[in-house]
Coordinates of C-alpha atoms in Angstrom, one line a residue:
M1 CA 40.4 104.3 105.5
T2 CA 42.3 103.0 108.5
T3 CA 41.3 101.6 111.9
Q4 CA 43.0 102.5 115.1
T5 CA 44.2 99.9 117.5
T6 CA 45.5 100.7 120.9
A7 CA 48.0 98.9 123.0
A8 CA 45.3 97.9 125.5
D9 CA 43.2 96.3 122.8
S10 CA 46.1 94.3 121.3
P11 CA 48.9 93.9 123.8
S12 CA 52.3 92.8 122.5
P13 CA 52.9 89.1 122.9
R14 CA 56.4 89.9 124.0
K15 CA 55.4 92.1 126.8
D16 CA 53.2 89.3 128.4
K17 CA 56.4 87.2 129.0
A18 CA 58.5 88.1 132.0
P19 CA 62.1 88.5 131.1
T20 CA 64.5 86.1 132.8
G21 CA 68.2 86.0 133.4
L22 CA 70.7 83.3 132.3
L23 CA 71.3 82.2 135.9
S24 CA 68.9 81.3 138.7
I25 CA 69.9 84.0 141.1
P26 CA 67.4 86.4 142.7
E27 CA 67.5 89.8 141.1
G28 CA 68.5 91.7 144.3
P29 CA 71.6 89.7 145.1
A30 CA 72.5 89.5 141.4
R31 CA 72.4 93.3 141.1
A32 CA 74.4 93.7 144.3
L33 CA 77.0 91.1 143.1
A34 CA 77.5 92.8 139.8
T35 CA 77.8 96.3 141.3
G36 CA 80.0 95.2 144.2
G37 CA 82.2 93.2 141.8
G38 CA 82.7 96.4 139.7
I39 CA 83.7 98.4 142.8
L40 CA 86.1 95.7 143.9
T41 CA 87.6 95.6 140.4
V42 CA 88.3 99.3 140.5
I43 CA 90.0 98.9 143.9
S44 CA 92.1 95.9 142.8
S45 CA 93.6 97.9 139.9
F46 CA 95.4 100.1 142.5
L47 CA 97.0 97.0 144.1
A48 CA 100.2 95.1 143.0
W49 CA 99.5 92.2 140.6
T50 CA 103.0 90.8 140.3
W51 CA 106.1 90.7 142.5
T52 CA 108.5 91.6 139.6
A53 CA 108.7 94.4 137.1
A54 CA 109.6 91.9 134.3
F55 CA 106.1 92.0 133.0
P56 CA 105.6 95.1 130.8
G57 CA 103.9 98.0 132.5
D58 CA 105.4 97.3 136.0
L59 CA 102.3 96.0 137.9
T60 CA 104.2 95.9 141.2
V61 CA 103.2 99.4 142.4
Y62 CA 100.6 100.0 145.1
G63 CA 98.3 103.0 144.7
Y64 CA 99.0 103.7 141.0
P65 CA 97.8 101.5 138.1
G66 CA 100.2 100.6 135.3
G67 CA 99.9 99.1 131.9
L68 CA 96.9 96.8 131.5
Q69 CA 95.7 97.8 135.0
W70 CA 94.4 101.1 133.5
L71 CA 92.2 99.1 131.1
V72 CA 90.9 97.0 134.0
L73 CA 90.2 100.2 135.9
I74 CA 88.2 101.7 133.0
S75 CA 86.1 98.5 132.5
G76 CA 85.6 98.2 136.2
A77 CA 84.4 101.8 136.5
L78 CA 82.0 101.3 133.6
T79 CA 80.7 98.2 135.3
T80 CA 80.2 100.1 138.6
L81 CA 78.4 103.0 136.8
Y82 CA 75.9 100.8 135.0
G83 CA 75.4 98.7 138.2
L84 CA 74.4 101.9 140.0
A85 CA 72.4 103.1 137.1
S86 CA 70.4 99.8 137.1
Y87 CA 69.4 100.7 140.7
G88 CA 67.9 103.9 139.3
V89 CA 70.4 106.2 141.1
K90 CA 69.6 109.8 140.3
G91 CA 72.0 111.4 137.9
L92 CA 73.1 108.1 136.4
R93 CA 69.9 107.3 134.5
S94 CA 71.0 109.4 131.6
L95 CA 74.0 107.0 131.1
A96 CA 71.6 104.2 130.0
P97 CA 68.6 105.7 128.1
A98 CA 67.8 102.2 126.6
S99 CA 68.8 99.5 129.2
A100 CA 71.2 99.7 132.1
D101 CA 71.1 95.9 132.6
A102 CA 72.1 95.1 129.0
A103 CA 74.9 97.6 129.3
L104 CA 76.0 96.1 132.6
K105 CA 76.3 92.7 131.0
F106 CA 78.8 93.9 128.4
A107 CA 80.7 96.2 130.7
S108 CA 81.3 93.3 133.1
L109 CA 82.3 91.1 130.1
A110 CA 84.9 93.8 129.2
A111 CA 86.2 93.7 132.8
V112 CA 86.4 89.9 133.1
A113 CA 87.9 89.4 129.7
T114 CA 90.6 92.1 130.1
T115 CA 91.5 91.0 133.6
W116 CA 91.8 87.3 132.9
Y117 CA 93.7 87.9 129.7
T118 CA 96.1 90.0 131.7
L119 CA 96.4 87.2 134.3
F120 CA 97.1 84.6 131.7
A121 CA 99.6 86.9 129.9
I122 CA 101.4 87.3 133.3
S123 CA 101.5 83.6 133.7
N124 CA 102.8 83.0 130.2
T125 CA 105.5 85.6 130.6
L126 CA 106.7 85.0 134.1
G127 CA 106.2 81.2 134.2
G128 CA 102.9 80.4 136.1
L129 CA 100.1 81.9 138.1
A130 CA 102.3 81.6 141.2
N131 CA 103.9 84.9 140.2
L132 CA 100.6 86.8 140.9
E133 CA 100.3 89.0 143.9
P134 CA 97.0 89.2 145.9
G135 CA 95.8 92.2 143.8
G136 CA 95.7 90.0 140.7
W137 CA 93.7 87.3 142.4
I138 CA 91.3 89.9 143.9
A139 CA 90.8 91.4 140.4
G140 CA 90.1 87.9 138.8
I141 CA 87.5 86.9 141.5
A142 CA 85.9 90.4 141.5
T143 CA 85.4 90.4 137.7
L144 CA 84.0 86.9 137.7
A145 CA 81.6 87.8 140.4
A146 CA 80.4 90.9 138.6
F147 CA 79.9 89.0 135.3
I148 CA 78.0 86.2 137.1
G149 CA 75.7 88.8 138.7
A150 CA 75.2 90.6 135.4
L151 CA 74.2 87.3 133.7
A152 CA 71.6 86.6 136.3
L153 CA 69.8 90.0 135.9
P154 CA 66.5 89.8 134.0
F155 CA 66.2 92.1 131.0
E156 CA 64.7 92.4 127.6
P157 CA 67.2 92.7 124.8
P158 CA 66.9 96.4 123.9
H159 CA 66.5 97.7 120.3
T160 CA 69.0 100.5 120.1
Y161 CA 68.8 101.3 116.3
P162 CA 70.2 104.8 116.0
V163 CA 68.8 107.5 113.7
D164 CA 71.2 107.4 110.9
S165 CA 73.2 110.6 110.9
E166 CA 73.4 110.4 107.1
D167 CA 69.7 109.9 106.5
S168 CA 67.5 112.7 105.2
G169 CA 64.7 114.2 107.3
W170 CA 62.2 111.9 105.5
E171 CA 64.3 108.8 106.4
Q172 CA 64.5 109.9 110.0
F173 CA 60.7 110.3 110.1
K174 CA 60.2 106.8 108.7
H175 CA 62.5 105.6 111.4
R176 CA 59.7 106.2 113.9
T177 CA 57.3 104.2 111.8
R178 CA 56.8 100.5 111.0
N179 CA 56.1 99.6 107.4
G180 CA 55.4 103.3 106.7
L181 CA 52.6 103.5 109.3
T182 CA 52.9 105.7 112.4
I183 CA 53.2 103.7 115.6
I184 CA 51.1 104.9 118.6
K185 CA 53.3 106.0 121.4
G186 CA 53.5 103.3 124.1
A187 CA 52.5 100.4 122.0
F188 CA 55.1 97.7 121.6
A189 CA 57.3 99.6 124.1
A190 CA 59.6 96.6 124.4
E191 CA 60.2 96.5 120.6
E192 CA 60.5 100.1 119.6
P193 CA 63.8 101.9 120.2
P194 CA 63.7 104.8 122.6
I195 CA 63.6 108.2 121.0
P196 CA 66.4 110.3 122.5
R197 CA 65.2 113.4 124.2
K198 CA 65.9 116.8 122.6
L199 CA 68.3 119.0 124.5
N200 CA 69.4 122.5 124.1
S201 CA 71.4 122.9 120.8
S202 CA 74.5 124.1 122.8
V203 CA 74.3 121.0 125.0
E204 CA 74.0 118.7 122.1
I205 CA 77.0 120.3 120.4
L206 CA 79.0 119.9 123.6
V207 CA 78.0 116.2 123.7
I208 CA 79.3 115.8 120.1
I209 CA 82.5 117.6 120.9
A210 CA 83.0 115.3 124.0
A211 CA 82.4 112.2 121.8
L212 CA 84.9 113.3 119.2
A213 CA 87.5 114.1 121.9
L214 CA 86.9 110.6 123.4
G215 CA 87.4 109.1 120.0
L216 CA 90.7 111.0 119.5
M217 CA 91.9 109.8 122.9
V218 CA 91.0 106.2 122.2
F219 CA 92.7 106.2 118.8
T220 CA 95.8 107.9 120.1
Y221 CA 96.1 105.5 123.0
G222 CA 95.6 102.5 120.7
I223 CA 98.1 103.6 118.0
G224 CA 100.7 104.4 120.7
T225 CA 100.5 101.1 122.7
E226 CA 104.1 100.2 123.6
Y227 CA 103.9 96.4 123.7
D228 CA 101.8 93.6 122.2
E229 CA 100.0 92.6 125.4
L230 CA 98.7 96.1 125.9
F231 CA 97.3 96.4 122.4
I232 CA 95.4 93.1 122.7
G233 CA 94.0 94.2 126.0
F234 CA 93.1 97.5 124.5
L235 CA 91.1 95.7 121.7
I236 CA 89.2 93.6 124.3
T237 CA 88.3 96.6 126.4
V238 CA 87.3 98.9 123.5
G239 CA 85.3 96.1 121.8
F240 CA 83.1 95.1 124.7
G241 CA 83.1 98.7 126.1
F242 CA 81.6 100.0 122.8
A243 CA 79.1 97.2 122.9
A244 CA 78.1 98.3 126.4
L245 CA 77.6 101.9 125.4
S246 CA 75.6 100.7 122.3
K247 CA 73.3 98.6 124.4
A248 CA 72.9 101.4 126.9
G249 CA 71.6 103.6 124.1
L250 CA 74.3 106.2 124.2
V251 CA 75.6 105.5 120.7
A252 CA 72.1 105.9 119.3
Q253 CA 71.7 109.2 121.3
V254 CA 74.9 110.6 120.0
S255 CA 74.0 109.6 116.5
T256 CA 70.8 111.5 116.8
Y257 CA 72.6 114.6 117.9
T258 CA 75.1 114.3 115.0
A259 CA 72.1 114.0 112.6
R260 CA 70.8 117.4 113.9
H261 CA 74.2 119.1 113.6
R262 CA 75.8 117.6 110.6
N263 CA 78.1 120.5 109.7
V264 CA 79.3 120.8 113.3
T265 CA 80.0 117.1 113.4
L266 CA 82.0 117.2 110.1
T267 CA 84.0 120.3 111.2
G268 CA 84.6 118.7 114.7
A269 CA 85.8 115.4 113.2
F270 CA 88.2 117.3 110.9
L271 CA 89.6 119.3 113.7
A272 CA 90.0 116.2 115.9
A273 CA 91.9 114.4 113.2
A274 CA 94.1 117.5 112.6
A275 CA 95.0 117.5 116.3
F276 CA 96.4 114.0 116.1
P277 CA 100.0 114.9 115.0
F278 CA 100.1 117.4 117.9
T279 CA 99.5 114.5 120.4
Q280 CA 102.7 112.7 119.2
S281 CA 106.2 113.4 120.4
D282 CA 107.8 112.2 117.1
D283 CA 106.9 111.2 113.5
Q284 CA 106.6 107.5 114.2
Y285 CA 102.9 107.1 114.5
A286 CA 102.2 109.9 112.0
T287 CA 103.4 107.3 109.5
I288 CA 100.6 105.0 110.4
G289 CA 98.2 107.9 110.4
V290 CA 98.9 109.0 106.8
Y291 CA 98.6 105.4 105.5
I292 CA 95.3 105.0 107.3
L293 CA 94.0 108.2 105.6
I294 CA 95.1 106.9 102.2
F295 CA 93.5 103.6 102.8
A296 CA 90.3 105.3 104.2
T297 CA 90.0 107.6 101.2
V298 CA 90.3 104.8 98.7
A299 CA 87.7 102.8 100.7
L300 CA 85.3 105.7 100.7
G301 CA 85.6 105.9 96.9
L302 CA 84.9 102.2 96.7
N303 CA 81.9 102.7 98.9
I304 CA 80.3 104.8 96.1
V305 CA 80.7 101.8 93.8
V306 CA 79.8 99.0 96.2
G307 CA 77.8 100.8 99.0
L308 CA 75.6 103.1 96.9
A309 CA 75.5 101.6 93.4
G310 CA 75.7 98.0 94.6
L311 CA 78.5 97.0 92.1
L312 CA 80.9 94.4 93.4
D313 CA 84.3 95.6 92.3
L314 CA 87.2 93.2 93.2
G315 CA 89.9 95.0 91.3
Y316 CA 89.4 98.5 92.7
V317 CA 93.0 98.8 93.9
A318 CA 94.1 99.0 90.3
F319 CA 92.7 102.5 90.1
L320 CA 94.9 103.5 93.0
G321 CA 97.8 102.1 91.1
V322 CA 96.9 103.9 87.9
G323 CA 96.8 107.2 89.8
A324 CA 100.1 106.5 91.6
Y325 CA 101.9 105.5 88.4
A326 CA 100.5 108.4 86.4
A327 CA 101.5 111.0 89.1
S328 CA 105.0 109.5 89.5
M329 CA 105.7 109.7 85.8
V330 CA 105.1 113.4 85.7
S331 CA 106.6 114.4 89.1
G332 CA 110.2 114.5 88.0
A333 CA 111.3 111.1 89.2
P334 CA 114.7 110.2 87.7
T335 CA 113.5 106.7 86.9
S336 CA 110.5 107.9 85.0
P337 CA 110.5 107.3 81.2
F338 CA 109.1 110.8 80.7
D339 CA 111.2 113.9 81.4
I340 CA 108.3 115.8 82.9
H341 CA 108.1 117.6 86.2
L342 CA 104.7 119.1 86.9
P343 CA 103.8 120.9 90.1
F344 CA 101.6 119.1 92.6
W345 CA 98.3 120.5 91.1
G346 CA 99.3 119.2 87.7
A347 CA 100.3 115.8 89.1
I348 CA 97.2 115.3 91.1
L349 CA 95.0 116.2 88.1
V350 CA 97.0 113.7 85.9
G351 CA 96.6 111.0 88.5
A352 CA 92.9 111.5 89.0
G353 CA 92.3 112.0 85.3
A354 CA 94.2 108.8 84.3
S355 CA 92.1 106.8 86.8
L356 CA 88.9 108.4 85.5
V357 CA 89.8 107.4 81.9
F358 CA 90.6 103.9 82.9
G359 CA 87.4 103.7 84.9
V360 CA 85.4 104.7 81.8
L361 CA 87.3 102.4 79.5
I362 CA 86.9 99.4 81.9
G363 CA 83.3 100.2 82.9
A364 CA 81.9 100.8 79.4
P365 CA 82.1 97.2 78.2
T366 CA 81.6 95.5 81.5
L367 CA 78.9 97.3 83.4
R368 CA 76.2 95.6 81.4
L369 CA 77.0 92.5 83.5
R370 CA 75.6 92.0 86.9
G371 CA 76.5 90.3 90.2
D372 CA 79.2 87.6 90.2
Y373 CA 80.0 88.1 86.5
L374 CA 80.8 91.7 87.1
A375 CA 82.9 90.8 90.1
I376 CA 84.9 88.3 88.0
V377 CA 85.6 90.8 85.3
T378 CA 86.8 93.5 87.7
L379 CA 89.0 91.0 89.4
G380 CA 90.5 90.2 86.0
F381 CA 91.1 93.9 85.4
G382 CA 93.0 94.2 88.6
E383 CA 95.3 91.3 87.7
I384 CA 95.7 92.6 84.1
F385 CA 96.9 96.0 85.4
R386 CA 99.4 94.4 87.8
L387 CA 100.8 92.1 85.0
A388 CA 100.9 94.9 82.5
A389 CA 102.8 97.1 84.9
N390 CA 105.2 94.2 85.6
N391 CA 105.9 93.5 82.0
S392 CA 106.2 97.1 80.8
D393 CA 110.0 97.1 81.3
G394 CA 111.3 97.6 77.8
S395 CA 112.0 93.9 77.2
S396 CA 108.7 92.1 77.6
G397 CA 106.8 95.2 76.6
P398 CA 107.1 98.9 76.1
D399 CA 109.4 100.8 78.5
I400 CA 106.8 102.7 80.6
T401 CA 106.8 101.4 84.2
N402 CA 110.3 99.9 84.6
G403 CA 108.7 96.5 85.3
S404 CA 109.1 94.9 88.7
N405 CA 111.6 97.7 89.7
G406 CA 108.8 100.3 89.5
I407 CA 109.4 104.0 89.5
S408 CA 111.6 105.0 92.4
S409 CA 113.2 108.2 93.9
I410 CA 109.9 110.1 93.6
P411 CA 110.6 113.6 94.9
N412 CA 108.8 115.1 97.8
L413 CA 105.9 117.5 97.1
K414 CA 106.3 121.3 97.2
I415 CA 103.2 123.4 97.4
F416 CA 103.7 127.2 97.4
G417 CA 107.2 126.8 98.6
F418 CA 106.2 124.4 101.4
D419 CA 108.5 121.4 101.2
F420 CA 106.7 118.3 102.6
G421 CA 109.9 116.4 102.9
I422 CA 111.5 118.5 105.7
E423 CA 110.5 119.1 109.3
H424 CA 108.6 122.3 110.1
S425 CA 107.4 123.9 113.3
I426 CA 103.7 124.7 113.8
L427 CA 102.7 126.5 117.1
G428 CA 106.0 125.5 118.6
Q429 CA 105.4 121.8 117.8
P430 CA 107.9 120.1 115.4
I431 CA 106.0 118.5 112.5
G432 CA 108.0 115.9 110.5
R433 CA 107.7 114.6 107.0
F434 CA 104.8 112.1 107.6
A435 CA 102.9 114.6 109.6
N436 CA 103.1 117.0 106.7
Y437 CA 101.6 114.4 104.4
F438 CA 99.1 113.6 107.1
F439 CA 97.7 117.1 106.9
L440 CA 97.7 117.1 103.1
M441 CA 95.9 113.7 103.0
L442 CA 93.4 115.0 105.6
L443 CA 92.4 117.8 103.2
I444 CA 92.0 115.3 100.4
T445 CA 89.9 113.1 102.6
L446 CA 87.7 116.1 103.4
V447 CA 87.2 116.7 99.7
V448 CA 86.3 113.1 99.1
V449 CA 83.8 113.1 102.0
L450 CA 82.2 116.3 100.6
V451 CA 82.0 114.7 97.2
F452 CA 80.5 111.5 98.6
R453 CA 78.0 113.5 100.7
R454 CA 76.9 115.7 97.8
S455 CA 76.6 112.8 95.4
E456 CA 74.7 110.6 97.9
N457 CA 72.0 113.3 98.4
S458 CA 71.8 114.2 94.7
R459 CA 69.5 112.9 92.0
I460 CA 72.2 110.6 90.7
G461 CA 72.8 109.3 94.2
R462 CA 69.2 108.3 94.7
A463 CA 69.4 106.6 91.3
W464 CA 72.4 104.6 92.6
V465 CA 70.5 103.5 95.6
A466 CA 67.5 102.5 93.3
I467 CA 69.9 100.4 91.1
R468 CA 71.4 98.8 94.2
E469 CA 68.0 97.8 95.7
D470 CA 66.4 96.5 92.5
E471 CA 67.9 97.2 89.1
T472 CA 64.9 95.8 87.2
A473 CA 62.5 98.0 89.0
A474 CA 64.8 101.0 88.6
L475 CA 65.0 100.4 84.8
A476 CA 61.2 100.1 84.7
M477 CA 60.9 103.5 86.3
G478 CA 63.0 105.2 83.6
I479 CA 66.5 105.2 85.2
N480 CA 69.3 104.7 82.6
G481 CA 71.0 102.0 84.5
F482 CA 74.1 101.8 82.3
R483 CA 74.8 105.5 82.5
V484 CA 74.2 105.7 86.2
K485 CA 76.5 102.8 86.9
L486 CA 79.2 104.2 84.6
I487 CA 79.1 107.5 86.5
A488 CA 79.6 105.6 89.8
F489 CA 82.5 103.6 88.4
A490 CA 84.2 106.6 87.0
L491 CA 83.7 108.8 90.1
G492 CA 85.0 106.0 92.4
A493 CA 88.0 105.4 90.1
S494 CA 89.0 109.1 90.1
L495 CA 88.8 109.4 93.9
A496 CA 91.1 106.4 94.1
G497 CA 93.5 108.0 91.7
L498 CA 93.5 111.2 93.8
A499 CA 94.7 109.2 96.8
G500 CA 97.2 107.3 94.7
T501 CA 98.9 110.6 93.8
V502 CA 99.8 111.3 97.4
Q503 CA 100.7 107.6 98.0
A504 CA 103.3 107.7 95.3
H505 CA 105.1 110.7 97.0
V506 CA 104.8 109.3 100.5
T507 CA 106.3 105.9 99.6
Y508 CA 108.9 107.3 97.2
T509 CA 108.5 104.1 95.1
V510 CA 105.6 102.6 93.1
T511 CA 105.9 98.9 92.2
P512 CA 103.3 96.4 90.8
E513 CA 103.4 94.3 93.9
Q514 CA 101.7 97.1 95.9
Y515 CA 98.4 96.6 93.9
Q516 CA 97.6 92.9 94.2
F517 CA 94.1 91.5 95.0
A518 CA 95.3 90.2 98.3
N519 CA 98.5 90.4 100.3
S520 CA 99.5 90.9 103.9
V521 CA 99.8 94.6 103.7
P522 CA 96.9 96.9 102.8
P523 CA 95.7 98.6 100.7
N524 CA 94.6 95.9 98.4
S525 CA 91.3 95.0 96.8
A526 CA 90.4 92.4 99.5
F527 CA 91.2 94.7 102.4
L528 CA 89.4 97.6 100.7
L529 CA 86.2 95.6 100.2
A530 CA 86.5 94.3 103.8
A531 CA 86.8 97.9 105.1
V532 CA 83.6 98.9 103.4
V533 CA 81.7 95.9 104.6
L534 CA 83.2 96.0 108.1
G535 CA 82.6 99.7 108.6
G536 CA 79.1 99.9 107.1
M537 CA 78.2 100.0 103.4
G538 CA 76.6 103.2 102.1
T539 CA 77.8 105.5 105.0
I540 CA 80.5 108.0 105.2
S541 CA 82.0 107.3 108.6
G542 CA 81.7 103.5 108.3
P543 CA 84.5 102.9 105.7
L544 CA 86.7 105.5 107.4
V545 CA 86.5 103.5 110.7
G546 CA 86.7 100.2 109.0
A547 CA 89.8 101.2 107.0
A548 CA 91.5 102.5 110.2
L549 CA 90.9 99.2 112.0
L550 CA 91.9 97.1 109.1
Y551 CA 95.2 98.9 108.7
L552 CA 96.0 99.4 112.4
I553 CA 95.2 95.9 113.7
P554 CA 97.5 94.0 111.2
N555 CA 100.2 96.5 111.9
K556 CA 100.0 95.8 115.6
L557 CA 99.6 92.0 115.3
Q558 CA 102.9 91.5 113.5
F559 CA 104.2 89.7 116.5
L560 CA 101.9 86.8 115.7
G561 CA 104.0 85.9 112.7
D562 CA 102.3 83.2 110.6
Y563 CA 99.2 83.3 112.8
Q564 CA 98.6 87.0 112.1
L565 CA 96.1 86.5 109.2
F566 CA 94.4 83.6 111.0
A567 CA 93.7 85.7 114.0
F568 CA 92.7 88.6 111.9
G569 CA 90.3 86.5 109.8
L570 CA 88.8 84.9 112.9
A571 CA 88.1 88.4 114.3
L572 CA 86.4 89.4 111.0
V573 CA 84.2 86.2 111.1
L574 CA 83.1 86.8 114.6
L575 CA 82.3 90.5 113.9
M576 CA 80.3 89.6 110.8
R577 CA 78.4 87.0 112.8
F578 CA 77.4 89.3 115.6
R579 CA 77.3 92.6 113.7
P580 CA 76.8 91.8 110.0
E581 CA 75.5 95.2 109.2
G582 CA 78.9 96.8 110.0
L583 CA 80.3 98.9 112.9
I584 CA 78.6 102.1 111.8
P585 CA 75.8 100.9 109.5
N586 CA 73.2 102.5 107.4
R587 CA 69.9 102.3 109.3
R588 CA 68.1 100.5 106.5
R589 CA 70.7 97.7 106.4
Q590 CA 70.7 97.4 110.2
L591 CA 67.0 96.8 110.2
E592 CA 67.3 94.3 107.4
F593 CA 69.8 92.3 109.5
H594 CA 68.0 92.6 112.8
E595 CA 64.3 92.0 112.0
T596 CA 62.2 91.1 115.1
E597 CA 62.7 87.4 115.9
L598 CA 59.7 85.6 117.2
D599 CA 59.6 82.4 119.3
P600 CA 58.4 79.2 117.7
G601 CA 54.7 79.3 117.3
E602 CA 54.4 82.9 118.3
T603 CA 52.4 85.2 116.0
P604 CA 53.7 88.6 115.1
P605 CA 52.0 91.5 116.8
P606 CA 49.1 93.3 114.9
T607 CA 49.8 96.4 113.0
V608 CA 49.2 99.5 115.1
L609 CA 48.0 102.5 113.1
S610 CA 47.3 106.1 114.0
K611 CA 44.6 108.3 112.5
T612 CA 47.1 109.6 110.0
G613 CA 48.1 106.1 108.9
V614 CA 47.8 105.2 105.2

């Protein structure tokens, strides 16, 4: 028996308080200042910022932005759009289904951060702010004005928790409830996330395609930045720009559409990734692309162990090494101790099978441990593998791996007569060696994604989640915890071995130093675990995005030298502080990290039930 409480009977304590801005400026002038600053920022990007072309990008041209000015133009345009949307301009309201004011704050932050970073970079390169032309000063003042105006706007921090595109229908239903009880529409309007409106299926699919195309454009631009200052400005703009879109509610809206059209989203993402080599004029950046896919595939396999089953594995990179070594030994390499040359299908089965066997052998005696004890044992396994491979040189141990020299001169793959080591032409576009391996690795990534998705939604996948949430309760309900965890360990290991097979042929050489717990070059166990946590544990797209960032950013920050890891670590700390659930989180984890915070002395709102409540 339940009772029904209406919003009128029990108003939310949060709605009784008028939201206030951070600065004491009237709302009208503040909104005008923010919008006008955005417009002026756009105009300033078409002016000259320096008198000399010595600064990269040539910012001396009037009427055409160059280099970092394009990023300022984008952030300024975003500020202008959300400034007009905050006025309720017809046709722009759909850009901010959650909160235009919150989005305006982060859009203006993107503009001011990118602009002033550019001004200081110009000063550092050319020798002082005296080298700035009027356009640079106008941009600096305009972005500061827009940011001040945005800070003064009153707004309630919006809840923009998306419907998880990887949740089942039941999970999506529970997303619209609190504590399993249906919320009356309208009650606690300031606390419940807006439900995106349902559009025509064709329109929703077009929105998904547009989002994927935008993602491809952003990734292609970021991976192809020509100089260091441009890449740092790109990170600033994309970071705060994504925050603006998230606060506006667009990210949640697109997530809802992808949940309704999962197969379309998966196919579109695959096609968008496949289009990447055709956006490049040479094979240079395809090299980074294929390594990102290898890193991402291994991270997705680790996500089964850590994200679904909740097993902290600190030696996971060893399974990648087992697969790489096993495949290289049977691929006809002249330095291999075995005179065996199997075709690709045989090598990939040997690599995945060897990792599977090692996963079972290591997991069987150790998976009865929990928590930190399991983490220490897996860390020890990773080091044991590296030391064993280093000592198996014929003098310190059996002659299997050639010791520290590794197995070199691994031949390129040939599948049905297609040689991956030579350049081919597809649709008139020359495709080099790394692009060939990019397409192969993309197919393997698709297989891993399908395995993860099918496993997650299966009976064994739900058992993994039960073990992760509360192993004692899961055991009490009849789940065989040891068997379930061993399956997760073995499956994750075999997926890592699958990627290791391709890695061995891409790099030509397999050495023990490639598979340490932590070094400056991923993949290693520390970076793999960081990719899962950073991207979002328990999701498919999270580790893929996290792995791409963790590989791309250090590759682009090499100019920092000894400060590279410091800057990278600082960025991770800040990200975990402000978004601990990850970039693309599982909805359950997101709600755990962002429970409603009440002011001191404030009582939580009463539970609101419907007639169908339990």
